[in-house]
Amino acid sequence: MSGVDFQPYKRATVLRRLRRRMALHRIDRLDAYASLLRTSSDEAQLLHRDLLIRVTRFFRDPDSFETLRTVVFPEITRERGADSPIRIWVSGCASGEEAYSVAISLLDFLGDRASAVPIQIFATDVSDAAIDHARNGLYPAAIENDVPADLLRRFFTRSDGSYRVAKAVRDVCVFARQDLTRDPPFSHLDLVLCRNVLIYMTPPLQRRLLGLFHYALNPTGFLVLGHAETVGPHADLFRIAHKRNRVYVKKSIAAPPPPRFAIEAPAAPAAPARLPRSRAAQRPDSIQGDADRILLARYAPAGVIVDADFQIVHFRGQTGPYLEPPPGEPSLAVLKMARDGLFAGLRSALQAARKTLQPVRREGIRVKTDGSWREVTVDVTPLSSREPPHFLVTFEEAGSAAPASGASAAQPRPAEGAADAPLDERRVAKLQEEIAASRDYLQSIIQELEAANEELQSANEEILSSNEELQSTNEELDTAKEELQSTNEELSTVNEELQARNAELSRVNSDLVNLLASVEIAIVIVASDLRIRRFTPMAERVLNLIPSDIGRSIAHIKPNIDCPDLERLIGDVIERVTPQEREVQDHQGAWYSLRIRPYKSLDNRIEGAVLSLFDVDAAKRHEQYAQTVVETVREPIALLDRELRVRIVNDAFCEAFGMRREDLEGHLLFDMEEPLFAAPALRDALAERALRGERVEDLEIALPPRGGAPRTLLVNARRIDATPTRLAPAVLLAVEDVSARGSRR
């Protein structure tokens, strides 16, 4: 098995590839296909290869490589020396084309400096076969369509109709098998390319891999993704360097998410004994730092550090009198945590500091804490060392707290004897009432703005959700595009193979057509359903066929021969796989030898029959002539074939041995129960002498008595050689009974 866990891969993609394999095997149910996988390691390997969709070529998306030359390479090659190598990771490199393309582009960009700057390109893939192919560095001549001519000439060598990557390029590339879902990454990288890999992963795995890439990159390293891929929810880890070609730069964040690897941790060693620190280790600056921290904690004002979005990233001191957790969902937005009365002044100070990047101070802000109002001074100081900017917000008491009771605390009113108070006091009270009213009005406006802001936030979240759905759809479309391209490449390969096979079949067909056209024998090939498939030109005349009869059943043809049971004979041959042979005449009286044999395919299946008709008219007429001659001779004469089977006998031969003609003709001579035929001398004379061309003359054979006196037979035999009218040699046997004459020696 491959050892690759495909569970984190997108379910739709995995199912599509599964269904493709199931369709090839004509399997409808997943459980049936699972059974096949358990019993067939070959099918498991083929499925593994199908799931790893390898769609790649040299300089794929040329615009992206141009962006590397103009945006990325100038940054990662700046101030590089022999002790500072350029480290690049090409993840999901497939068969190596992309890794070699990056190496060629970088070497071409560096030019003469290439020999002075060390380059390390790590190319990884989960497929061992792909890695082996990449290490070999041998590619077909078709790469001429993808690689510019000047780069092809400089960075490739021609090898037996293919191209091999030059050694200078192969030396900077290191290929290794790696499973992104479980293996640790490389580190201290200047550039990570992971194009069209994340589209096959589920969102949780995508987020994890983006965190892994962030961990692997140098502080100013670059990340390049595919056109359908984005950093998505990890926008806090990367900023956009080139939007259209998906080039990102690593952000330096305070606490990056630690990557998690599927590696079993070794057993923890025993904790070393803690050694007492020597006096030399207790440095004066450490003591001074401890003292500073104590003084800051005791006397420094309370405060927080916020980022550019006014999100709290650090608390300093006791901020409880000024900030409190808001109701509802937890939030670290400092403005949402501001206590009553603090919001307006704090927001004003923060916005002014963010706009001017200068310290801002707000005094006399009244804050309600534990039922009491107190005046607070708020200082907002930009931290110039941070990018993007951060701000230190401190809260300092401006006076003692005054007790507050209900509404009277928030809106001080004159006492019941205000009418008798001095005029100045009444004016102060009036102004306080106006201020309280203005504060209430302002508070209502703020609440309305907050409500509107929450609605906008909700709308923004919906837009983000829709954007994620569109992104997911885009990834699915890009995945489908990759699969279609992979299928198209497979179909192109299959098409080339089919074209080669078709050319071969065309040659074989041409050979067969020319062979059939040149054969002076009537041959007809029929299928299992007795439909005519092919026939020779001679068959057109003998069987009364025309070219349009191809595809018709031979039962619908009226052949030019007398064979009414032809259809039955063909059926018997196909069913019983037994050849048939008989002699037939055409309507003009010419004789043919009809032979029907089964048609066998390469895998030994019976797929029809082959009919052949040999012209034996001359031989037949010669045989009839011989029959006539033999019949006119008074002595016993028989004509034997080369197997010593009786072909023709005359009446004298039948009378001499007391046998019927049908018991003799067509039977082997030595299989018949006749003393002469069993005589060893006769067998030797015919088989060893006559068939070899030696004449047998006056061979005298004495036979035991058969119901009377003993008999003496005189045997003569000679071979008759084959001629154009006789297809095989024959033996002429003559027998004479000389018992009455006595023995002749």
XYZ file of C-alpha atoms in Angstrom:
745
model
C 0.000 0.000 0.000
C 1.046 3.637 -0.455
C 0.888 4.648 3.218
C -0.808 7.940 2.292
C -3.831 9.030 4.331
C -6.380 10.646 1.995
C -8.901 11.482 4.719
C -7.829 15.166 4.873
C -8.344 15.442 1.106
C -11.585 16.872 -0.247
C -14.266 14.220 -0.264
C -15.709 15.263 -3.648
C -12.330 14.898 -5.351
C -11.658 11.502 -3.786
C -15.126 10.247 -4.759
C -14.677 11.400 -8.355
C -11.431 9.468 -8.684
C -12.981 6.435 -6.964
C -15.923 6.448 -9.361
C -13.515 6.670 -12.286
C -11.722 3.513 -11.188
C -15.053 1.803 -10.444
C -16.307 2.660 -13.935
C -13.201 1.093 -15.474
C -13.962 -2.142 -13.604
C -17.742 -1.849 -14.149
C -18.379 -1.828 -10.393
C -21.428 0.012 -9.048
C -21.022 -0.259 -5.267
C -18.273 1.127 -3.063
C -18.207 -1.988 -0.872
C -17.543 -4.155 -3.922
C -14.689 -1.884 -4.967
C -13.329 -1.967 -1.401
C -13.234 -5.767 -1.640
C -11.272 -5.465 -4.873
C -8.775 -3.137 -3.189
C -8.274 -5.600 -0.349
C -7.447 -8.427 -2.762
C -5.552 -6.558 -5.490
C -2.411 -4.623 -4.602
C -2.095 -3.576 -8.256
C -5.496 -1.865 -8.155
C -4.542 -0.132 -4.891
C -1.435 1.266 -6.577
C -3.454 2.401 -9.599
C -5.985 4.137 -7.331
C -3.134 5.804 -5.434
C -1.734 7.077 -8.731
C -5.170 8.359 -9.795
C -5.766 10.190 -6.505
C -2.441 12.007 -6.869
C -3.457 14.118 -9.846
C -0.204 15.081 -11.505
C -0.802 17.953 -13.911
C 2.412 19.829 -14.551
C 4.687 21.100 -17.256
C 7.676 23.363 -17.628
C 6.993 27.068 -16.942
C 3.320 26.472 -16.318
C 1.560 29.864 -16.128
C 4.431 31.933 -17.608
C 3.039 35.111 -16.013
C 3.683 33.627 -12.564
C 7.327 32.978 -13.417
C 7.651 36.531 -14.688
C 6.353 37.692 -11.296
C 9.057 35.598 -9.631
C 11.681 37.413 -11.704
C 10.317 40.900 -11.030
C 8.974 40.655 -7.456
C 10.504 37.711 -5.607
C 13.995 37.073 -6.972
C 15.237 40.683 -6.520
C 14.339 40.478 -2.815
C 15.666 37.033 -1.956
C 18.952 37.548 -3.852
C 19.758 40.945 -2.312
C 23.078 40.997 -0.406
C 23.667 37.271 -0.825
C 27.111 35.771 -0.425
C 28.809 32.406 -0.316
C 27.809 31.938 3.337
C 24.130 32.783 2.803
C 22.433 30.249 0.504
C 19.105 30.861 -1.193
C 16.706 28.218 0.122
C 13.540 27.379 -1.836
C 10.923 24.696 -1.226
C 8.747 23.450 -4.117
C 5.986 21.413 -2.484
C 3.991 18.963 -4.602
C 6.599 19.003 -7.378
C 5.087 15.974 -9.223
C 7.608 14.788 -11.844
C 9.926 17.767 -11.318
C 9.028 20.182 -14.115
C 8.101 23.048 -11.760
C 11.180 22.642 -9.553
C 13.469 22.648 -12.580
C 11.586 25.654 -13.999
C 12.223 27.620 -10.773
C 15.891 26.602 -10.807
C 16.312 27.615 -14.451
C 14.546 30.951 -13.869
C 16.722 31.731 -10.833
C 19.966 30.749 -12.573
C 18.980 32.839 -15.579
C 18.126 35.781 -13.287
C 21.447 35.596 -11.429
C 23.476 35.319 -14.608
C 27.195 35.609 -13.826
C 26.471 35.737 -10.075
C 25.010 32.204 -10.112
C 28.365 30.585 -9.317
C 28.948 32.880 -6.318
C 25.579 32.350 -4.590
C 24.720 28.910 -3.162
C 21.246 27.717 -4.201
C 19.281 24.991 -2.454
C 15.947 23.984 -3.985
C 14.064 21.290 -2.075
C 11.422 19.606 -4.249
C 9.034 17.188 -2.549
C 6.098 15.021 -3.497
C 4.175 12.175 -1.893
C 4.665 9.868 -4.921
C 7.848 7.781 -5.063
C 7.402 7.192 -8.799
C 7.164 10.938 -9.462
C 10.288 11.620 -7.382
C 12.251 8.932 -9.269
C 11.176 10.479 -12.571
C 12.194 13.936 -11.363
C 15.614 12.763 -10.200
C 16.261 11.198 -13.598
C 15.625 14.555 -15.262
C 14.699 13.044 -18.644
C 11.691 14.517 -20.487
C 10.110 13.983 -23.934
C 10.752 16.201 -26.911
C 7.295 17.748 -26.433
C 8.773 20.148 -23.823
C 9.952 22.223 -26.775
C 6.433 23.698 -26.753
C 6.826 24.898 -23.128
C 10.479 25.872 -22.684
C 11.756 29.002 -24.492
C 14.287 28.147 -27.176
C 17.209 29.971 -25.533
C 16.604 28.283 -22.155
C 16.194 24.917 -23.884
C 19.561 25.368 -25.550
C 21.363 26.506 -22.368
C 19.842 24.270 -19.696
C 19.030 20.999 -21.517
C 20.959 18.384 -23.485
C 19.537 16.256 -26.274
C 19.448 12.516 -25.488
C 17.972 9.905 -27.883
C 15.011 11.994 -28.982
C 14.434 13.334 -25.449
C 15.806 16.176 -23.325
C 17.819 15.800 -20.121
C 18.101 18.640 -17.624
C 21.646 19.996 -17.475
C 23.818 18.927 -14.546
C 24.159 22.515 -13.314
C 20.388 22.637 -12.825
C 20.091 19.156 -11.320
C 22.857 19.931 -8.816
C 20.835 22.708 -7.138
C 17.674 20.572 -6.845
C 17.174 18.002 -4.107
C 14.183 15.683 -4.587
C 12.632 13.839 -1.652
C 9.387 12.119 -0.760
C 7.278 14.076 1.718
C 3.691 13.838 2.930
C 2.484 17.328 3.833
C -0.169 15.894 6.128
C 2.340 14.251 8.461
C 5.991 15.067 7.699
C 7.843 18.115 9.129
C 8.740 20.984 6.779
C 12.063 22.528 5.841
C 13.093 25.696 7.667
C 14.820 29.042 7.104
C 13.344 29.275 3.620
C 13.317 32.306 1.359
C 10.567 31.042 -0.933
C 7.868 28.376 -0.747
C 5.952 27.361 -3.886
C 2.838 25.288 -3.252
C 0.788 25.773 -6.394
C -2.445 23.873 -6.969
C -1.962 21.595 -3.973
C -4.207 23.227 -1.373
C -7.207 22.965 -3.714
C -7.315 19.224 -3.000
C -7.243 19.688 0.790
C -10.051 20.307 3.270
C -10.184 23.791 4.902
C -8.765 22.581 8.264
C -5.762 21.056 6.517
C -5.359 24.189 4.380
C -5.190 26.340 7.522
C -2.699 23.984 9.108
C -0.442 23.972 6.042
C -0.488 27.775 5.821
C 0.670 27.921 9.432
C 3.351 25.381 8.570
C 4.575 27.495 5.632
C 4.633 30.573 7.886
C 6.784 28.656 10.347
C 9.172 27.467 7.607
C 9.787 30.895 6.028
C 12.364 33.479 6.975
C 10.959 36.767 8.400
C 10.731 38.271 4.886
C 10.125 35.029 2.998
C 7.680 34.640 0.103
C 4.820 32.186 -0.419
C 3.440 31.443 -3.918
C 0.086 29.674 -4.300
C -2.036 28.614 -7.268
C -4.510 30.936 -8.976
C -7.472 29.363 -7.160
C -5.793 29.425 -3.736
C -5.567 32.179 -1.097
C -4.303 32.498 2.458
C -7.960 32.942 3.491
C -8.383 33.020 7.281
C -4.612 33.329 7.742
C -4.440 36.869 6.376
C -2.807 37.793 9.682
C 0.185 35.620 8.731
C 0.830 36.918 5.207
C 0.436 40.137 3.292
C -0.140 40.350 -0.455
C 2.881 41.058 -2.643
C 1.194 40.319 -5.992
C -2.541 39.697 -5.887
C -3.196 38.265 -9.349
C -0.420 35.665 -9.210
C -0.989 34.846 -5.522
C 2.401 35.949 -4.175
C 2.490 36.630 -0.417
C 5.087 37.873 2.076
C 5.370 36.540 5.597
C 4.198 38.836 8.394
C 6.126 38.925 11.633
C 3.637 38.287 14.399
C 4.245 38.108 18.121
C 3.203 34.495 18.574
C 2.910 32.492 15.338
C 0.904 29.284 15.617
C 3.292 26.387 16.209
C 3.158 23.728 13.483
C 2.004 20.238 14.424
C 3.675 17.186 12.921
C 2.497 13.586 12.904
C 5.700 12.295 14.421
C 5.847 10.140 17.485
C 7.777 11.975 20.163
C 10.588 10.024 21.787
C 10.372 9.174 25.433
C 11.107 12.222 27.513
C 14.515 11.995 29.172
C 14.850 12.408 32.867
C 14.913 16.057 33.854
C 18.468 17.168 34.529
C 19.303 18.201 38.023
C 18.996 21.941 38.449
C 22.393 23.369 39.150
C 22.769 26.326 41.499
C 23.648 29.462 39.641
C 27.055 30.803 40.325
C 27.563 34.318 41.437
C 28.972 35.135 38.049
C 25.631 34.170 36.555
C 23.819 36.739 38.683
C 24.675 39.643 36.433
C 24.114 43.255 37.587
C 21.903 43.986 34.575
C 19.632 41.097 35.592
C 19.298 42.497 39.119
C 18.577 45.940 37.687
C 15.912 44.459 35.429
C 14.198 42.790 38.371
C 14.193 46.087 40.244
C 12.749 47.929 37.239
C 9.940 45.416 36.908
C 9.039 45.789 40.602
C 8.997 49.587 40.399
C 6.927 49.547 37.192
C 4.415 47.178 38.703
C 4.121 49.306 41.871
C 4.245 52.895 40.612
C 3.629 52.909 36.834
C 0.089 53.771 35.686
C -2.190 50.996 34.497
C -2.480 50.581 30.758
C -2.749 48.363 27.720
C -0.970 47.908 24.398
C -3.263 47.871 21.354
C -2.643 47.230 17.669
C -3.716 49.375 14.735
C -7.261 47.964 14.994
C -7.438 48.908 18.697
C -7.302 45.247 19.743
C -5.568 44.672 23.085
C -2.379 42.624 22.764
C -1.020 43.199 26.289
C -2.274 44.362 29.722
C -0.096 46.374 32.129
C -1.085 46.855 35.734
C -4.599 46.938 37.198
C -6.889 48.118 34.400
C -10.091 46.972 36.101
C -11.169 50.494 37.189
C -11.169 51.601 33.546
C -11.874 48.487 31.470
C -14.257 45.591 31.907
C -15.238 42.607 29.724
C -18.260 43.474 27.542
C -21.424 41.348 27.678
C -22.015 38.732 24.960
C -19.219 37.276 22.875
C -15.709 37.752 24.311
C -13.730 40.594 22.754
C -10.377 42.331 23.259
C -11.482 45.533 21.516
C -10.406 48.250 23.963
C -13.326 50.525 23.042
C -15.844 47.770 23.796
C -14.208 47.198 27.180
C -14.244 50.903 28.191
C -16.310 51.660 31.295
C -19.077 54.297 31.375
C -17.790 57.746 30.463
C -14.433 56.588 29.088
C -15.501 55.627 25.548
C -15.652 59.064 23.889
C -12.387 60.436 25.236
C -10.528 57.176 24.700
C -11.737 56.802 21.114
C -10.826 60.410 20.334
C -7.321 59.941 21.707
C -6.762 56.658 19.860
C -7.944 58.003 16.515
C -5.798 61.122 16.857
C -2.721 59.081 17.744
C -3.288 56.672 14.838
C -3.701 59.567 12.429
C -0.689 61.634 13.525
C 1.513 58.919 15.049
C 2.202 61.409 17.842
C 1.471 61.105 21.590
C -2.032 62.291 22.533
C -3.253 63.259 26.027
C -6.852 63.621 27.230
C -7.437 65.051 30.712
C -10.475 65.293 32.961
C -12.341 62.275 31.566
C -14.991 61.158 34.049
C -15.206 57.365 34.476
C -17.787 55.488 36.536
C -16.259 52.695 38.613
C -18.109 50.729 41.290
C -20.834 53.380 41.509
C -18.401 56.300 41.824
C -17.207 58.817 39.257
C -13.546 59.658 39.021
C -11.484 61.840 36.708
C -8.886 60.076 34.598
C -6.103 61.282 32.340
C -5.610 59.100 29.250
C -2.265 59.053 27.382
C -1.895 57.300 23.999
C 1.712 56.863 22.828
C 2.646 55.248 19.456
C 5.289 52.512 19.644
C 7.580 53.435 16.773
C 9.415 50.099 16.833
C 6.364 48.142 15.688
C 5.150 47.655 12.115
C 2.211 47.906 11.712
C 1.973 50.532 14.481
C 0.966 49.665 18.036
C -0.047 52.080 20.825
C 0.516 52.237 24.589
C -2.604 53.467 26.411
C -2.165 54.500 30.071
C -4.794 55.555 32.634
C -3.845 57.961 35.458
C -6.093 59.208 38.278
C -6.670 62.998 38.178
C -8.504 63.386 41.546
C -10.307 61.581 44.344
C -13.475 59.682 43.651
C -16.854 61.201 44.538
C -19.716 58.940 45.630
C -22.467 58.452 43.098
C -25.990 57.304 43.813
C -28.273 56.397 40.946
C -29.011 59.134 38.454
C -27.858 61.864 40.756
C -24.306 60.664 40.372
C -24.404 60.822 36.604
C -26.422 64.049 36.489
C -25.728 66.258 39.545
C -28.738 68.433 40.298
C -29.079 71.471 42.601
C -30.335 70.853 46.113
C -33.891 71.646 47.173
C -32.744 75.038 48.387
C -31.160 75.951 45.081
C -33.380 78.972 44.753
C -31.570 80.506 47.710
C -28.087 79.540 46.378
C -25.863 82.209 44.925
C -26.214 83.006 41.238
C -22.870 81.411 40.328
C -23.863 78.129 41.863
C -27.135 78.123 39.930
C -25.231 78.773 36.707
C -22.875 75.928 37.496
C -25.791 73.615 38.177
C -27.458 74.706 34.931
C -24.293 74.053 32.982
C -23.953 70.665 34.598
C -27.501 69.807 33.573
C -26.758 70.857 29.992
C -23.572 68.847 30.014
C -25.424 65.809 31.323
C -28.073 66.192 28.617
C -25.388 66.532 25.963
C -23.677 63.453 27.352
C -26.924 61.493 27.167
C -27.521 62.653 23.601
C -23.974 61.814 22.646
C -24.357 58.426 24.274
C -27.472 57.707 22.212
C -25.643 58.720 19.040
C -22.792 56.431 19.990
C -25.199 53.577 20.601
C -26.811 54.140 17.207
C -23.390 54.188 15.593
C -22.455 51.017 17.413
C -25.677 49.382 16.225
C -24.938 50.494 12.670
C -21.382 49.263 13.063
C -22.627 45.885 14.274
C -24.942 45.667 11.259
C -22.053 46.523 8.972
C -19.933 43.965 10.778
C -22.662 41.377 10.292
C -22.918 42.281 6.616
C -19.146 42.082 6.350
C -19.188 38.629 7.930
C -21.840 37.529 5.451
C -19.718 38.879 2.610
C -16.702 37.057 3.999
C -18.767 33.887 4.261
C -19.942 34.311 0.673
C -16.374 34.981 -0.364
C -15.261 31.768 1.317
C -18.029 29.871 -0.465
C -16.985 31.405 -3.776
C -13.385 30.578 -2.967
C -14.375 27.000 -2.218
C -16.322 26.843 -5.484
C -13.341 28.295 -7.304
C -11.101 25.669 -5.753
C -13.536 22.946 -6.808
C -13.564 24.318 -10.355
C -9.792 24.485 -10.413
C -9.621 20.945 -9.064
C -12.017 19.795 -11.762
C -9.897 21.643 -14.318
C -6.788 19.850 -13.061
C -8.586 16.513 -13.224
C -9.842 17.253 -16.739
C -6.343 18.237 -17.807
C -4.967 15.055 -16.263
C -7.655 13.022 -18.017
C -6.921 14.869 -21.256
C -3.236 13.996 -20.975
C -4.146 10.371 -20.325
C -6.496 10.416 -23.306
C -3.753 11.954 -25.450
C -1.407 9.147 -24.439
C -4.095 6.551 -25.094
C -4.879 8.238 -28.419
C -1.227 8.017 -29.464
C -1.179 4.353 -28.510
C -4.421 3.782 -30.393
C -3.031 5.561 -33.447
C 0.046 3.333 -33.358
C -2.157 0.287 -32.882
C -4.454 1.476 -35.683
C -1.474 1.876 -38.002
C -0.353 -1.623 -37.097
C -3.852 -2.983 -37.692
C -3.970 -1.162 -41.028
C -0.736 -2.845 -42.064
C -2.002 -6.240 -40.935
C -5.284 -5.635 -42.746
C -3.431 -4.631 -45.905
C -1.310 -7.772 -45.653
C -4.444 -9.875 -45.200
C -6.259 -8.209 -48.105
C -3.280 -8.700 -50.421
C -2.850 -12.277 -49.232
C -6.491 -13.128 -49.858
C -6.407 -11.403 -53.231
C -3.382 -13.405 -54.356
C -4.614 -16.817 -53.199
C -6.158 -18.896 -55.998
C -8.400 -20.688 -53.527
C -12.006 -19.971 -52.674
C -11.959 -18.982 -48.970
C -14.860 -17.594 -46.932
C -14.679 -16.487 -43.274
C -17.969 -16.468 -41.362
C -18.727 -15.309 -37.811
C -20.433 -17.326 -35.077
C -23.814 -16.081 -36.303
C -22.914 -17.302 -39.854
C -22.526 -13.753 -41.175
C -19.915 -13.415 -43.913
C -16.836 -11.442 -42.811
C -14.331 -11.900 -45.661
C -13.865 -13.907 -48.851
C -11.311 -14.243 -51.615
C -11.915 -13.273 -55.256
C -12.114 -16.970 -56.208
C -15.024 -17.375 -53.763
C -17.040 -14.795 -55.712
C -17.298 -17.203 -58.650
C -17.514 -20.518 -56.813
C -20.000 -19.450 -54.134
C -21.799 -16.785 -56.134
C -20.795 -13.900 -53.810
C -20.572 -10.134 -54.361
C -18.815 -7.492 -52.148
C -22.116 -6.312 -50.664
C -22.688 -9.810 -49.218
C -20.264 -9.014 -46.389
C -22.384 -8.865 -43.244
C -25.123 -11.100 -44.656
C -25.808 -14.566 -43.331
C -24.438 -17.338 -45.514
C -27.846 -19.007 -45.125
C -29.272 -16.245 -47.356
C -26.750 -16.954 -50.118
C -27.435 -19.391 -52.944
C -23.975 -20.827 -53.579
C -22.887 -22.201 -56.930
C -22.240 -25.655 -55.432
C -24.458 -28.643 -54.646
C -24.330 -28.694 -50.851
C -27.842 -28.338 -49.390
C -26.673 -28.912 -45.796
C -23.874 -26.299 -45.890
C -25.435 -24.261 -43.064
C -25.684 -27.353 -40.849
C -22.086 -28.334 -41.557
C -20.824 -24.879 -40.534
C -22.923 -24.941 -37.361
C -21.549 -28.375 -36.411
C -17.973 -27.187 -36.878
C -18.536 -24.114 -34.665
C -20.375 -26.086 -31.993
C -18.208 -29.225 -31.900
C -14.882 -27.630 -32.931
C -14.380 -30.527 -35.359
C -13.255 -29.912 -38.964
C -15.437 -31.244 -41.786
C -14.397 -32.251 -45.299
C -16.341 -33.495 -48.317
C -16.273 -33.385 -52.103
C -18.885 -31.252 -53.847
C -19.725 -30.281 -57.430
C -20.661 -26.904 -58.796
C -23.535 -26.405 -61.189
C -21.190 -26.896 -64.143
C -20.082 -30.289 -62.843
C -16.618 -29.306 -61.603
C -15.417 -31.048 -58.444
C -14.160 -29.248 -55.300
C -12.886 -30.403 -51.936
C -14.891 -28.463 -49.315
C -13.073 -28.090 -45.997
C -14.640 -26.328 -43.009
C -12.472 -25.537 -39.985
C -13.217 -23.553 -36.783
C -12.032 -19.921 -36.618
C -9.985 -19.428 -33.410
C -9.037 -16.057 -31.905
C -5.692 -15.311 -30.243
C -7.162 -16.213 -26.862
C -8.331 -19.564 -28.310
C -12.028 -18.682 -28.512
C -14.179 -20.033 -31.348
C -15.551 -17.015 -33.200
C -16.736 -18.591 -36.443
C -15.541 -20.869 -39.220
C -13.322 -20.821 -42.314
C -14.595 -22.426 -45.549
C -12.110 -23.344 -48.258
C -12.819 -25.005 -51.602
C -9.932 -26.628 -53.465
C -10.297 -27.392 -57.163
C -9.923 -31.188 -57.424
C -11.807 -31.564 -60.681
C -8.796 -32.818 -62.640
C -7.806 -35.232 -59.890
C -11.385 -36.429 -59.616
C -11.627 -37.043 -63.331
C -8.255 -38.787 -63.290
C -9.503 -40.975 -60.467
C -12.616 -41.794 -62.452
C -10.416 -42.626 -65.400
C -8.288 -44.837 -63.200
C -11.447 -46.496 -61.901
C -12.500 -47.254 -65.452
C -9.084 -48.675 -66.306
C -8.982 -50.758 -63.161
C -12.433 -52.154 -63.843
C -11.369 -53.377 -67.295
C -8.492 -55.452 -65.928
C -9.331 -59.049 -65.062
C -6.635 -59.468 -62.424
C -7.284 -58.205 -58.854
C -6.035 -54.603 -58.682
C -6.271 -51.971 -55.906
C -5.159 -48.325 -55.775
C -3.835 -47.249 -52.347
C -3.063 -43.756 -51.059
C 0.128 -42.807 -49.209
C -1.383 -44.005 -45.931
C -2.097 -47.373 -47.609
C -5.789 -46.712 -47.467
C -7.786 -48.415 -50.230
C -9.054 -45.860 -52.733
C -10.150 -47.996 -55.712
C -10.620 -51.753 -56.210
C -12.001 -53.678 -59.174
C -14.514 -56.493 -59.111
C -11.770 -59.092 -59.523
C -10.113 -57.882 -56.293
C -13.416 -58.158 -54.413
C -14.033 -61.694 -55.761
C -10.484 -62.818 -54.998
C -10.876 -62.029 -51.304
C -14.615 -62.522 -50.956
C -15.287 -58.936 -49.784
C -17.660 -56.196 -50.839
C -16.427 -53.018 -52.446
C -17.791 -50.798 -49.602
C -15.890 -52.910 -47.062
C -12.655 -52.220 -48.878
C -12.687 -48.682 -50.270
C -11.916 -46.034 -47.658
C -10.337 -48.480 -45.171
C -6.720 -49.073 -44.248
C -5.409 -52.170 -45.982
C -3.808 -53.663 -42.892
C -6.886 -53.138 -40.690
C -8.942 -55.664 -42.645
C -9.252 -59.310 -41.594
C -7.595 -61.025 -44.525
C -4.531 -63.287 -44.206
C -2.802 -61.640 -47.137
C -3.219 -58.169 -45.661
C -1.809 -59.372 -42.335
C 1.254 -60.938 -43.930
C 4.452 -59.214 -42.734
C 6.019 -59.662 -46.152
C 3.241 -57.619 -47.786
C 3.447 -54.869 -45.126
C 7.198 -54.630 -45.610
C 6.918 -54.596 -49.392
C 4.371 -51.791 -49.465
C 5.468 -49.567 -46.556
C 9.227 -49.929 -46.841
C 9.693 -50.380 -50.573
C 6.778 -49.294 -52.729
C 6.059 -46.012 -50.924
C 9.736 -45.103 -51.249
C 9.666 -45.578 -55.020
C 11.080 -49.106 -55.245
C 9.212 -51.496 -57.499
C 7.899 -54.750 -56.006
C 7.852 -57.503 -58.653
C 6.556 -61.058 -58.367
C 6.587 -61.207 -54.581
C 5.337 -64.679 -53.734
C 3.350 -65.016 -50.514
C 2.046 -68.368 -49.267
C -1.157 -68.249 -47.272
C -2.562 -70.875 -44.925
C -5.525 -72.913 -46.174
C -8.924 -71.297 -45.877
C -11.520 -74.047 -46.131
C -9.395 -75.878 -48.693
C -5.856 -76.208 -50.042
C -3.118 -73.661 -49.279
C -2.881 -70.674 -51.581
C 0.072 -68.921 -53.154
C -0.317 -65.291 -54.239
C 1.975 -63.324 -56.501
C 2.154 -59.589 -55.574
C 3.350 -56.704 -57.765
C 3.355 -53.049 -56.613
C 4.735 -49.731 -57.744
C 4.414 -46.097 -56.673
C 2.540 -43.601 -58.825
C 4.020 -40.130 -58.202
C 1.954 -36.988 -57.651
C 1.060 -34.941 -60.716
C -0.876 -31.688 -61.251
C -3.948 -33.865 -61.518
C -3.143 -35.940 -58.455
C -2.478 -34.136 -55.185
C -0.559 -36.990 -53.495
C 1.387 -40.103 -54.500
C -0.362 -43.477 -54.642
C 0.513 -47.199 -54.793
C -0.872 -49.555 -57.443
C -1.237 -53.103 -56.055
C -1.808 -56.167 -58.289
C -2.442 -59.667 -56.866
C -2.429 -62.959 -58.826
C -3.401 -66.386 -57.429
C -0.773 -68.901 -58.708
C -1.711 -71.802 -56.482
C -2.623 -73.954 -59.477
C 0.737 -73.405 -61.162
C 2.804 -74.441 -58.195
C 5.587 -72.539 -56.515
C 7.754 -70.374 -58.759
C 11.128 -69.601 -57.369
